[in-house]
Short mmCIF file of C-alpha atoms and ligand atoms in Angstrom, two decimals:
data_model
loop_
_atom_site.label_atom_id
_atom_site.label_comp_id
_atom_site.label_asym_id
_atom_site.label_seq_id
_atom_site.Cartn_x
_atom_site.Cartn_y
_atom_site.Cartn_z
CA UNK A 1 -16.27 20.18 12.14
CA UNK A 2 -17.10 21.56 8.79
CA UNK A 3 -17.96 18.99 6.08
CA UNK A 4 -15.09 16.61 5.13
CA UNK A 5 -13.33 17.93 2.24
CA UNK A 6 -10.56 15.07 1.66
CA UNK A 7 -12.31 11.82 1.51
CA UNK A 8 -10.22 8.74 1.06
CA UNK A 9 -11.68 5.43 0.42
CA UNK A 10 -9.57 2.27 0.48
CA UNK A 11 -10.57 -1.39 0.23
CA UNK A 12 -9.65 -4.60 -1.74
CA UNK A 13 -10.57 -5.41 -5.02
CA UNK A 14 -14.12 -5.02 -6.55
CA UNK A 15 -15.41 -4.20 -3.08
CA UNK A 16 -17.69 -1.38 -4.73
CA UNK A 17 -14.72 2.26 -4.11
CA UNK A 18 -15.47 3.04 -7.38
CA UNK A 19 -18.52 2.94 -7.62
CA UNK A 20 -19.12 4.52 -4.47
CA UNK A 21 -16.24 7.20 -5.18
CA UNK A 22 -17.48 8.32 -8.53
CA UNK A 23 -21.39 8.49 -6.98
CA UNK A 24 -19.88 10.51 -3.77
CA UNK A 25 -18.05 12.69 -5.71
CA UNK A 26 -21.03 13.49 -7.81
CA UNK A 27 -23.10 14.47 -5.02
CA UNK A 28 -20.95 16.65 -3.23
CA UNK A 29 -19.73 18.13 -6.40
CA UNK A 30 -15.92 16.71 -5.90
CA UNK A 31 -13.36 15.53 -7.83
CA UNK A 32 -12.77 11.80 -8.33
CA UNK A 33 -10.03 10.38 -8.36
CA UNK A 34 -9.10 6.43 -8.89
CA UNK A 35 -5.50 6.13 -8.14
CA UNK A 36 -5.75 2.16 -9.45
CA UNK A 37 -5.98 3.42 -12.81
CA UNK A 38 -2.21 4.85 -11.93
CA UNK A 39 -0.91 1.52 -10.84
CA UNK A 40 -2.47 -0.04 -14.06
CA UNK A 41 -1.24 2.34 -16.91
CA UNK A 42 2.48 1.29 -15.56
CA UNK A 43 1.28 -1.91 -15.83
CA UNK A 44 0.40 -1.83 -19.16
CA UNK A 45 2.97 0.49 -20.55
CA UNK A 46 5.56 -2.17 -18.85
CA UNK A 47 3.64 -5.06 -20.87
CA UNK A 48 3.28 -2.88 -24.11
CA UNK A 49 7.04 -2.11 -24.27
CA UNK A 50 8.85 -5.19 -23.60
CA UNK A 51 9.44 -4.64 -19.91
CA UNK A 52 9.80 -7.77 -17.95
CA UNK A 53 7.15 -7.00 -15.09
CA UNK A 54 9.83 -9.02 -12.81
CA UNK A 55 12.58 -6.39 -13.72
CA UNK A 56 12.07 -3.59 -10.72
CA UNK A 57 14.81 -1.11 -11.99
CA UNK A 58 13.27 -1.17 -15.07
CA UNK A 59 9.37 -0.84 -14.56
CA UNK A 60 10.53 1.89 -11.77
CA UNK A 61 12.43 3.40 -14.56
CA UNK A 62 9.11 3.44 -16.55
CA UNK A 63 7.15 4.81 -13.76
CA UNK A 64 9.34 7.69 -13.53
CA UNK A 65 8.82 8.65 -16.91
CA UNK A 66 5.51 7.49 -18.26
CA UNK A 67 2.81 10.22 -18.74
CA UNK A 68 -0.33 9.46 -17.30
CA UNK A 69 -3.70 11.77 -17.70
CA UNK A 70 -6.78 11.12 -15.95
CA UNK A 71 -9.43 13.64 -17.20
CA UNK A 72 -13.05 13.63 -18.33
CA UNK A 73 -14.88 10.89 -20.42
CA UNK A 74 -14.41 11.58 -23.86
CA UNK A 75 -16.41 8.82 -25.11
CA UNK A 76 -19.65 8.06 -23.79
CA UNK A 77 -19.47 4.11 -23.25
CA UNK A 78 -19.90 3.71 -19.63
CA UNK A 79 -16.39 4.92 -18.78
CA UNK A 80 -16.15 7.03 -15.63
CA UNK A 81 -13.11 8.61 -17.29
CA UNK A 82 -10.81 8.66 -19.92
CA UNK A 83 -6.59 7.35 -19.12
CA UNK A 84 -4.61 8.39 -21.32
CA UNK A 85 -1.06 6.66 -21.41
CA UNK A 86 1.37 9.32 -23.23
CA UNK A 87 -1.44 10.83 -25.28
CA UNK A 88 -3.24 7.67 -26.22
CA UNK A 89 -6.53 6.40 -24.90
CA UNK A 90 -6.15 3.20 -22.81
CA UNK A 91 -9.21 3.53 -20.62
CA UNK A 92 -10.72 -0.04 -21.58
CA UNK A 93 -6.82 -1.77 -22.02
CA UNK A 94 -6.42 -1.16 -18.21
CA UNK A 95 -8.83 -3.69 -17.44
CA UNK A 96 -7.39 -6.45 -19.68
CA UNK A 97 -6.95 -10.01 -17.52
CA UNK A 98 -3.02 -9.41 -18.50
CA UNK A 99 -3.02 -6.32 -16.30
CA UNK A 100 -4.83 -7.71 -13.79
CA UNK A 101 -2.68 -10.54 -13.70
CA UNK A 102 0.90 -8.15 -13.13
CA UNK A 103 -0.74 -4.87 -11.32
CA UNK A 104 -0.11 -6.05 -7.73
CA UNK A 105 3.15 -7.46 -8.34
CA UNK A 106 4.06 -3.67 -9.99
CA UNK A 107 2.64 -2.05 -7.26
CA UNK A 108 4.49 -3.60 -4.64
CA UNK A 109 7.80 -1.82 -6.03
CA UNK A 110 8.12 0.95 -3.77
CA UNK A 111 10.07 2.96 -6.30
CA UNK A 112 6.73 2.76 -8.62
CA UNK A 113 4.73 3.76 -5.61
CA UNK A 114 7.30 6.68 -4.54
CA UNK A 115 6.87 7.92 -8.47
CA UNK A 116 2.64 8.06 -8.17
CA UNK A 117 2.54 9.23 -4.14
CA UNK A 118 3.84 12.51 -5.22
CA UNK A 119 1.44 12.99 -8.52
CA UNK A 120 -1.83 11.90 -6.02
CA UNK A 121 -0.74 14.14 -3.78
CA UNK A 122 -0.59 16.85 -5.94
CA UNK A 123 -4.25 15.84 -7.09
CA UNK A 124 -5.41 16.04 -4.06
CA UNK A 125 -4.04 19.41 -2.66
CA UNK A 126 -6.89 21.40 -3.63
CA UNK A 127 -9.54 19.38 -1.38
CA UNK A 128 -13.03 18.86 -2.77
CA UNK A 129 -11.43 15.32 -3.66
CA UNK A 130 -12.84 12.07 -3.44
CA UNK A 131 -9.59 9.20 -3.92
CA UNK A 132 -10.35 5.76 -4.44
CA UNK A 133 -7.51 3.04 -3.57
CA UNK A 134 -5.49 0.70 -1.04
CA UNK A 135 -3.00 3.32 0.85
CA UNK A 136 -5.15 6.60 0.47
CA UNK A 137 -6.12 6.85 4.52
CA UNK A 138 -2.80 5.41 5.19
CA UNK A 139 -0.18 6.64 3.35
CA UNK A 140 -1.13 9.35 0.66
CA UNK A 141 -3.66 11.12 2.70
CA UNK A 142 -2.76 10.48 6.57
CA UNK A 143 -4.79 13.57 7.13
CA UNK A 144 -7.67 13.12 5.31
CA UNK A 145 -11.24 14.02 6.84
CA UNK A 146 -12.68 11.46 6.34
CA UNK A 147 -11.46 7.47 5.63
CA UNK A 148 -13.79 5.00 4.65
CA UNK A 149 -12.43 1.32 4.32
CA UNK A 150 -14.85 -0.66 2.18
CA UNK A 151 -14.56 -4.46 2.06
CA UNK A 152 -17.04 -7.50 1.24
CA UNK A 153 -16.53 -11.08 1.34
CA UNK A 154 -14.29 -12.61 -1.50
CA UNK A 155 -16.93 -14.66 -3.12
CA UNK A 156 -19.11 -11.32 -3.00
CA UNK A 157 -16.47 -9.43 -4.67
CA UNK A 158 -15.58 -11.61 -7.37
CA UNK A 159 -19.25 -12.19 -8.39
CA UNK A 160 -19.72 -8.72 -8.81
CA UNK A 161 -16.08 -8.13 -11.32
CA UNK A 162 -17.62 -11.49 -13.16
CA UNK A 163 -20.36 -9.43 -13.75
CA UNK A 164 -18.68 -6.70 -15.03
CA UNK A 165 -16.84 -8.55 -17.07
CA UNK A 166 -19.49 -10.28 -19.29
CA UNK A 167 -21.26 -6.72 -19.32
CA UNK A 168 -18.06 -5.82 -20.87
CA UNK A 169 -17.71 -8.77 -23.34
CA UNK A 170 -14.78 -9.98 -21.85
CA UNK A 171 -14.30 -14.09 -21.23
CA UNK A 172 -13.53 -15.82 -18.25
CA UNK A 173 -14.70 -18.08 -15.83
CA UNK A 174 -16.16 -17.07 -11.87
CA UNK A 175 -13.42 -19.67 -10.92
CA UNK A 176 -10.97 -17.83 -12.89
CA UNK A 177 -12.37 -14.29 -11.61
CA UNK A 178 -12.25 -15.44 -8.11
CA UNK A 179 -8.76 -16.97 -7.85
CA UNK A 180 -6.95 -13.94 -9.70
CA UNK A 181 -8.66 -11.53 -7.01
CA UNK A 182 -7.49 -13.74 -4.09
CA UNK A 183 -4.14 -13.63 -5.45
CA UNK A 184 -4.14 -9.95 -5.92
CA UNK A 185 -5.64 -9.50 -2.69
CA UNK A 186 -2.85 -10.93 -0.80
CA UNK A 187 0.07 -9.48 -2.72
CA UNK A 188 -1.95 -5.91 -1.85
CA UNK A 189 -2.06 -7.15 1.89
CA UNK A 190 1.51 -8.68 2.54
CA UNK A 191 3.75 -6.25 0.56
CA UNK A 192 6.35 -4.29 2.90
CA UNK A 193 5.33 -0.74 1.52
CA UNK A 194 1.64 0.36 1.86
CA UNK A 195 -0.16 -2.43 2.62
CA UNK A 196 -3.87 -3.05 2.30
CA UNK A 197 -5.32 -2.04 5.56
CA UNK A 198 -7.99 -0.32 7.12
CA UNK A 199 -6.34 3.09 8.74
CA UNK A 200 -6.68 3.04 12.49
CA UNK A 201 -9.14 6.51 11.97
CA UNK A 202 -11.24 4.61 8.69
CA UNK A 203 -14.41 3.77 9.21
CA UNK A 204 -15.07 0.03 8.19
CA UNK A 205 -18.24 -0.59 5.99
CA UNK A 206 -18.96 -4.28 5.15
CA UNK A 207 -20.65 -3.95 1.53
CA UNK A 208 -21.15 -7.90 1.06
CA UNK A 209 -25.05 -7.69 1.47
CA UNK A 210 -25.52 -3.57 0.83
CA UNK A 211 -26.37 -2.88 -2.65
CA UNK A 212 -24.16 0.49 -3.93
CA UNK A 213 -27.59 2.46 -3.15
CA UNK A 214 -27.37 1.58 0.23
CA UNK A 215 -23.51 1.96 0.69
CA UNK A 216 -23.82 5.63 -0.72
CA UNK A 217 -26.53 6.60 1.88
CA UNK A 218 -24.67 5.24 4.76
CA UNK A 219 -21.69 7.45 3.67
CA UNK A 220 -23.51 10.40 2.36
CA UNK A 221 -24.89 10.07 6.41
CA UNK A 222 -21.33 10.19 7.60
CA UNK A 223 -20.42 12.92 5.61
CA UNK A 224 -23.88 15.42 6.84
CA UNK A 225 -23.05 13.73 10.33
CA UNK A 226 -19.57 15.34 10.63
CA UNK A 227 -21.51 18.47 9.49
CA UNK A 228 -23.97 18.58 11.63
CA UNK A 229 -21.31 19.01 14.56
CA UNK A 230 -20.89 22.45 13.40
CA UNK A 231 -23.95 23.33 15.31
CA UNK A 232 -25.21 25.04 12.47
O1 CDP B 301 -10.75 -2.16 -9.52
P1 CDP B 301 -10.13 -2.42 -8.60
O2 CDP B 301 -9.99 -2.85 -6.94
O3 CDP B 301 -9.64 -4.72 -8.95
O4 CDP B 301 -8.51 -2.47 -9.21
P2 CDP B 301 -7.82 -1.00 -8.92
O5 CDP B 301 -8.13 -0.31 -7.38
O6 CDP B 301 -7.75 -0.33 -10.07
O7 CDP B 301 -5.96 -1.65 -8.29
C1 CDP B 301 -5.54 -2.23 -8.92
C2 CDP B 301 -4.28 -2.77 -8.67
O8 CDP B 301 -3.13 -1.31 -7.75
C3 CDP B 301 -4.39 -3.11 -6.69
O9 CDP B 301 -4.65 -4.67 -7.04
C4 CDP B 301 -3.43 -2.90 -6.13
O10 CDP B 301 -2.01 -3.87 -6.19
C5 CDP B 301 -2.96 -1.67 -6.94
N1 CDP B 301 -3.29 -0.01 -6.12
C6 CDP B 301 -2.08 -0.26 -4.95
O11 CDP B 301 -1.15 -0.54 -4.86
N2 CDP B 301 -2.48 1.01 -4.93
C7 CDP B 301 -3.31 1.64 -4.76
N3 CDP B 301 -3.69 2.97 -4.47
C8 CDP B 301 -4.29 1.58 -5.68
C9 CDP B 301 -4.07 0.42 -6.59
#
């Protein structure tokens, strides 16, 4: 088998997907793409334009027309990429608690998912890509060469997200972060369209007691293991 070209990483909030995705893509010289920002951008667009996030038809229309661009970082402030919403830099606005609160209901709308799915497939079409999300291995790229499902306990994930928020100067209590994350996980896992779950052929990694280096090392071994079967 050749080295995997299309790599899918799925898992619940703050399981370490984006850290792994970015570092893996860098190590392999691949494109890193975090699909979560697209759902966050649609949610932010609705909130900003006064579209009721409960209004499925209106949010779906919005998802079909907004212009989302994800480009290499334009500011050196620790970001992994710059996200433009109709040309405006919204990279950090996407992390507001209000977006966190609404993104899962918005992501459950089938029309919103359909609007973003074709864009995601187009981005991955060239190969040499690490794509991160909730349904990449199950729905977006079912033929991915390597599928990782990264998990960790709810408490550990809440701790990681809380630390991230403190580092950014956002105010929240650990308990609030935990509750918001539990609610989002529930909606993501129970929705009818593209629920969060490991693909049958995904490698499941529990990172509860692993740091980012250990996870990357483990996945690089899987990538190289696939490579080794080549007999070269
Ligand atoms: O960074 P974090 O894991 O907290 O969230 P994210 O990856 O930015 O995703 C935010 C939300 O978008 C998730 O809770 C899902 O509701 C939704 N999402 C999705 O439905 N499908 C994807 N492929 C990616 C994200």
